[in-house]
């Protein structure tokens, strides 16, 4: 006899029949009827009409029947609140039952009934159950507090349940402690302020660690997770906690293992990295991580995502374990792809041979996604491990020979990158590549192939024919291919001008006349103009040396990585995004790795600082400050004429300066050109500067090096909006620059009597086009509380020149009113990380800028020497181009670049022993000079 | 934590749902179905799916998807482990887990789920405790219950739930006291075309059936305990003692359980007990030839049994005409899998299979050869050489019957052709 009998129905109407059975006098019949009801409910049938009849069965001594009725009530109470209230009395009575099982069941069920009227009655029984003699009841009650908080948070605080819950942390029974921790952390997560409810101090930690050894596996996860929120006060404490946690690594439950790994990874950060303890702990971490990979595929997946983070932070931990990441052919695809990622990260000179032979094996598998990624991986190995490049190339060639279409295309895309990384080394294979020209049908592969042909046009005899063959279908090509084709043909023309004139004219006319793509037209026009006026300059622009591409392309940015390390084992670690980015309603509580005592935070950052990738600078404002300079500067007054060589020359200087480290630029806004086509000079400047992206178009894989400045000068916060003016809201703030993005750092203080919420921010049009990059994420601020927030800003907003230039008008709204205030931005936040000009370019530009655009200042009371000045300014993105010693004076030449691509050059005269320093600033945009002087003054006196 | 659970069969029907907090409408599963449609096979559905308001964390077992719905940041492994525990419990209760069985036992399943999770927090997941709370169905009890009107839900609080040994109930009594230990080792290996070892590791575990009266305290020691690269234990094992003396000391749960599992990894030399000589060749003309011989090696004189070979053939293969020196073979033209049930391997007369393989007309020959999946068992041998040296009982006066058995199996044992 099975439960399936509960589904047999008669024609007469199921509900009717059940109703009569439920009201039967026979206990036996009643129970069977309730079972039928539950069975229907399980499959999603609506049996809510039976509510009163089922509720009537509640008063029974039979535990099973009681349970079943409770199950029913939990499900339908919400839809029948008035009926549910009838059950309250029974609940309250059951909470007093001598049988602890029934007491627990009653308090548990009451918490699940999400009806306000019932929760009011829950308070008293719950209070009693929290102090019950039986630990089973107490542990059930602890969870009920969390349920109640979910329904009515205010009630829980009012009734002091949080304190009772905290008392349970010192309960004698480990299960009770574990449940209290779980309940508290859930309440914590749901609360708006994000303030931790459990005050972590040594005694609490001790209690938790004791309970950790004795409670269930699930309780261990809760406890480990809350331990990971605690920052030990010193290295010794961290070490002793680690020692007590290490045995958890041998737990059979994968969740316990990974949570333990999280705590250990976080605490290890506090210790000297060469300390014996850290070394031995690192060794202990590897085996459990490897073991996770032999569990179910779902566990493997989560483990792999986490391992990906762990090896970015501590590459040593798994460096000898390459083999466990080898792919088995029947692994699910999501496991395969993750394994592949980790294989590349672990690839080194020692194991590259093995890795390559595996990758080659994978490239012949059936799954297309996996094969593509494997081919890509071979290319990444070549770029990462220089010694292996040759082998990788020959492997790729072997793969191309297979003629499998998608393999060939993928191989060509990666070979392009290999050419970028090792120029003039593997060009012998071009012939083989060219054989596959016809089979390429994906834009990326076609574009890559065209790039290769253009780049090595001088060595390919029939380059013109090859490129011409693409030209026939020019209109049908993808934009990416069109742009590439245009550049490649221009390259070809510059290299072999004699026989390709016709071809270049053809492509230029296609790009400029027959295309409606502004990107393509712009590039076409500028090439045309360059070629017709100054072919030498054209050569310099089009055939400019390309920056090298970096080896690791998808490393997680170090600050994000540090945050994610604190979230190992959580969803954040699976998505590789901070929880604030995807969990609804988190109070913006950011976790940070603790730093080692006595060391500055900066050192933690610096560990991975070199490989930081920079958020691309929006290049949309290029024209605007330049046009200011045209209006102000006298010598470029003749700029109105089209095709003026001087302008181009000037533009080239700018270009030359930016090229070495040009970031991937966003597409320009074309409306300026379209709407204002008479202002040709402006358009030309736009396009000239656009060219820097020509070079970088292919290399979407290069990151910038040496960017994040560790001691960037952040002016102290100023009160921008005093409380009386802000109806009780006080705002103070400052600006900073982190990882290439400007941040407005604000402190909101609520000095009013009521809570404030619904915050929003707007910035008025300003000189640098600053606009908020995201909405102002300020939660509810209760009275007498304050909150710090960092608002990232972009520079692609509307532009209006302000007086002074650095003035910024801000409007902030909350539930009370809208407030306006103005603040002054320190100009150095607009200095970009790529502002280091080459010496030659610096010289040329210096000469090129008229002396009318030079302003001299004197800096007083400077105590540091030339080197000190250099270092200080360098940290703020003012780069020293050259230094000279001249007649007892130190001359320092510095360059800086604004987010809108305006350059400023500076010359400092420093006499040893003399506290006055002469500062000369040259820029096409004269307006910035005063602000630059001011910032020099502040930084050097800081 | 866990808000709801949806149980979905392979044809995409939600045939069971349970909510521990507010009811979440079934439509949330649409995101899951979307991911399922994208995946090329059931195994490939990603286990963590993000939807605008929820996270779907799923496992795929017994041809059924168990999809947990979570609303906030949770440790995904916690949920995955829990779901696996749910399936394990079902199997424990009903001997198997399938759509039919769940449907047949709806009420018990529902009661179990309610007992396992409270407000999304795991409550009782140890099978010993659950069985005290909710009696597993068996025919005799159902008959007795229906006669006497008793239920299969316990009236009293399970004793083990709050003791310091939560995994063991008190008052256990047996007339025959016995304890059996199975040391099972699975060899995972990838062998390349030329027979070289690409990677190999041993996943071992010790499964026990312990039927002992009272509160027995056991210790187990090994001849060679230092060979493990990694170990994980049932919560009953006293970890300190293992660390200090390499002795397993524990109060066992009642019944069957997994005492420990261990890994002997690729750092150590792993013996590979089987080899294959293979030759698979596809001619451009449209047919292929297969010749495959298996043989034992490094088996310490033990016999390879239950040997099976599975070859997932390329999609263009139509059928295979083969002759095998022993065992039966079958080719499934739908899934394109060639199965060869070899049986025992006699070292004097190695099993061989050979013949032709037909390819679709006009199709090009596949570039790559498939991977061979081999399974086998070797009894009375642990391939790592692990040996239990002693097993002692303290705390009780009787003399139990003890037994240790060793088995080596193929885990994911793959040979590239």
PDB file of N, CA, C and O in Angstrom, chain B residues 186-209:
ATOM      1  N   UNK B 186      38.574   3.226  -5.725  1.00  0.00           N
ATOM      2  CA  UNK B 186      38.247   3.450  -7.128  1.00  0.00           C
ATOM      3  C   UNK B 186      39.423   4.121  -7.808  1.00  0.00           C
ATOM      4  O   UNK B 186      39.964   5.101  -7.295  1.00  0.00           O
ATOM      5  N   UNK B 187      39.809   3.573  -8.930  1.00  0.00           N
ATOM      6  CA  UNK B 187      40.935   4.146  -9.660  1.00  0.00           C
ATOM      7  C   UNK B 187      40.397   5.059 -10.748  1.00  0.00           C
ATOM      8  O   UNK B 187      39.657   4.641 -11.628  1.00  0.00           O
ATOM      9  N   UNK B 188      40.758   6.339 -10.671  1.00  0.00           N
ATOM     10  CA  UNK B 188      40.442   7.289 -11.735  1.00  0.00           C
ATOM     11  C   UNK B 188      41.709   7.453 -12.552  1.00  0.00           C
ATOM     12  O   UNK B 188      42.766   7.711 -11.988  1.00  0.00           O
ATOM     13  N   UNK B 189      41.590   7.290 -13.852  1.00  0.00           N
ATOM     14  CA  UNK B 189      42.819   7.423 -14.625  1.00  0.00           C
ATOM     15  C   UNK B 189      42.515   7.898 -16.032  1.00  0.00           C
ATOM     16  O   UNK B 189      41.421   7.658 -16.557  1.00  0.00           O
ATOM     17  N   UNK B 190      43.453   8.613 -16.593  1.00  0.00           N
ATOM     18  CA  UNK B 190      43.415   8.913 -18.025  1.00  0.00           C
ATOM     19  C   UNK B 190      44.683   8.321 -18.621  1.00  0.00           C
ATOM     20  O   UNK B 190      45.790   8.607 -18.157  1.00  0.00           O
ATOM     21  N   UNK B 191      44.524   7.443 -19.599  1.00  0.00           N
ATOM     22  CA  UNK B 191      45.661   6.800 -20.252  1.00  0.00           C
ATOM     23  C   UNK B 191      45.701   7.328 -21.685  1.00  0.00           C
ATOM     24  O   UNK B 191      44.660   7.386 -22.345  1.00  0.00           O
ATOM     25  N   UNK B 192      46.874   7.716 -22.139  1.00  0.00           N
ATOM     26  CA  UNK B 192      46.903   8.276 -23.493  1.00  0.00           C
ATOM     27  C   UNK B 192      47.031   7.173 -24.548  1.00  0.00           C
ATOM     28  O   UNK B 192      47.131   5.985 -24.219  1.00  0.00           O
ATOM     29  N   UNK B 193      47.000   7.560 -25.798  1.00  0.00           N
ATOM     30  CA  UNK B 193      46.947   6.601 -26.897  1.00  0.00           C
ATOM     31  C   UNK B 193      48.058   5.560 -26.829  1.00  0.00           C
ATOM     32  O   UNK B 193      47.859   4.397 -27.124  1.00  0.00           O
ATOM     33  N   UNK B 194      49.242   5.990 -26.414  1.00  0.00           N
ATOM     34  CA  UNK B 194      50.360   5.060 -26.443  1.00  0.00           C
ATOM     35  C   UNK B 194      50.454   4.255 -25.152  1.00  0.00           C
ATOM     36  O   UNK B 194      51.429   3.548 -24.936  1.00  0.00           O
ATOM     37  N   UNK B 195      49.475   4.376 -24.292  1.00  0.00           N
ATOM     38  CA  UNK B 195      49.489   3.591 -23.067  1.00  0.00           C
ATOM     39  C   UNK B 195      50.144   4.296 -21.896  1.00  0.00           C
ATOM     40  O   UNK B 195      50.228   3.744 -20.805  1.00  0.00           O
ATOM     41  N   UNK B 196      50.627   5.509 -22.109  1.00  0.00           N
ATOM     42  CA  UNK B 196      51.244   6.265 -21.014  1.00  0.00           C
ATOM     43  C   UNK B 196      50.179   6.818 -20.089  1.00  0.00           C
ATOM     44  O   UNK B 196      49.049   7.071 -20.501  1.00  0.00           O
ATOM     45  N   UNK B 197      50.555   7.012 -18.826  1.00  0.00           N
ATOM     46  CA  UNK B 197      49.590   7.503 -17.869  1.00  0.00           C
ATOM     47  C   UNK B 197      49.571   9.021 -17.868  1.00  0.00           C
ATOM     48  O   UNK B 197      50.607   9.645 -17.668  1.00  0.00           O
ATOM     49  N   UNK B 198      48.423   9.612 -18.153  1.00  0.00           N
ATOM     50  CA  UNK B 198      48.313  11.069 -18.111  1.00  0.00           C
ATOM     51  C   UNK B 198      48.050  11.516 -16.678  1.00  0.00           C
ATOM     52  O   UNK B 198      48.722  12.388 -16.159  1.00  0.00           O
ATOM     53  N   UNK B 199      47.071  10.906 -16.062  1.00  0.00           N
ATOM     54  CA  UNK B 199      46.852  11.194 -14.648  1.00  0.00           C
ATOM     55  C   UNK B 199      46.180   9.986 -14.030  1.00  0.00           C
ATOM     56  O   UNK B 199      45.488   9.231 -14.706  1.00  0.00           O
ATOM     57  N   UNK B 200      46.412   9.811 -12.745  1.00  0.00           N
ATOM     58  CA  UNK B 200      45.791   8.686 -12.064  1.00  0.00           C
ATOM     59  C   UNK B 200      45.694   9.008 -10.593  1.00  0.00           C
ATOM     60  O   UNK B 200      46.604   9.625 -10.031  1.00  0.00           O
ATOM     61  N   UNK B 201      44.588   8.694 -10.012  1.00  0.00           N
ATOM     62  CA  UNK B 201      44.477   8.833  -8.571  1.00  0.00           C
ATOM     63  C   UNK B 201      43.501   7.808  -8.027  1.00  0.00           C
ATOM     64  O   UNK B 201      42.689   7.252  -8.765  1.00  0.00           O
ATOM     65  N   UNK B 202      43.620   7.561  -6.741  1.00  0.00           N
ATOM     66  CA  UNK B 202      42.747   6.573  -6.105  1.00  0.00           C
ATOM     67  C   UNK B 202      41.837   7.298  -5.130  1.00  0.00           C
ATOM     68  O   UNK B 202      42.296   8.073  -4.292  1.00  0.00           O
ATOM     69  N   UNK B 203      40.537   7.086  -5.289  1.00  0.00           N
ATOM     70  CA  UNK B 203      39.586   7.571  -4.297  1.00  0.00           C
ATOM     71  C   UNK B 203      39.110   6.374  -3.509  1.00  0.00           C
ATOM     72  O   UNK B 203      38.469   5.491  -4.050  1.00  0.00           O
ATOM     73  N   UNK B 204      39.461   6.362  -2.254  1.00  0.00           N
ATOM     74  CA  UNK B 204      39.073   5.219  -1.459  1.00  0.00           C
ATOM     75  C   UNK B 204      38.077   5.612  -0.392  1.00  0.00           C
ATOM     76  O   UNK B 204      37.992   6.776  -0.018  1.00  0.00           O
ATOM     77  N   UNK B 205      37.291   4.663   0.023  1.00  0.00           N
ATOM     78  CA  UNK B 205      36.425   4.923   1.168  1.00  0.00           C
ATOM     79  C   UNK B 205      36.194   3.649   1.962  1.00  0.00           C
ATOM     80  O   UNK B 205      36.374   2.544   1.439  1.00  0.00           O
ATOM     81  N   UNK B 206      35.872   3.844   3.195  1.00  0.00           N
ATOM     82  CA  UNK B 206      35.581   2.702   4.054  1.00  0.00           C
ATOM     83  C   UNK B 206      34.118   2.773   4.428  1.00  0.00           C
ATOM     84  O   UNK B 206      33.696   3.690   5.137  1.00  0.00           O
ATOM     85  N   UNK B 207      33.345   1.854   3.912  1.00  0.00           N
ATOM     86  CA  UNK B 207      31.917   1.792   4.229  1.00  0.00           C
ATOM     87  C   UNK B 207      31.706   0.719   5.283  1.00  0.00           C
ATOM     88  O   UNK B 207      32.323  -0.352   5.209  1.00  0.00           O
ATOM     89  N   UNK B 208      30.854   1.029   6.235  1.00  0.00           N
ATOM     90  CA  UNK B 208      30.684   0.090   7.341  1.00  0.00           C
ATOM     91  C   UNK B 208      29.223  -0.293   7.519  1.00  0.00           C
ATOM     92  O   UNK B 208      28.329   0.494   7.230  1.00  0.00           O
ATOM     93  N   UNK B 209      29.034  -1.506   7.993  1.00  0.00           N
ATOM     94  CA  UNK B 209      27.736  -1.896   8.537  1.00  0.00           C
ATOM     95  C   UNK B 209      28.024  -2.336   9.951  1.00  0.00           C
ATOM     96  O   UNK B 209      28.724  -3.320  10.178  1.00  0.00           O
TER      97      UNK B 209
END
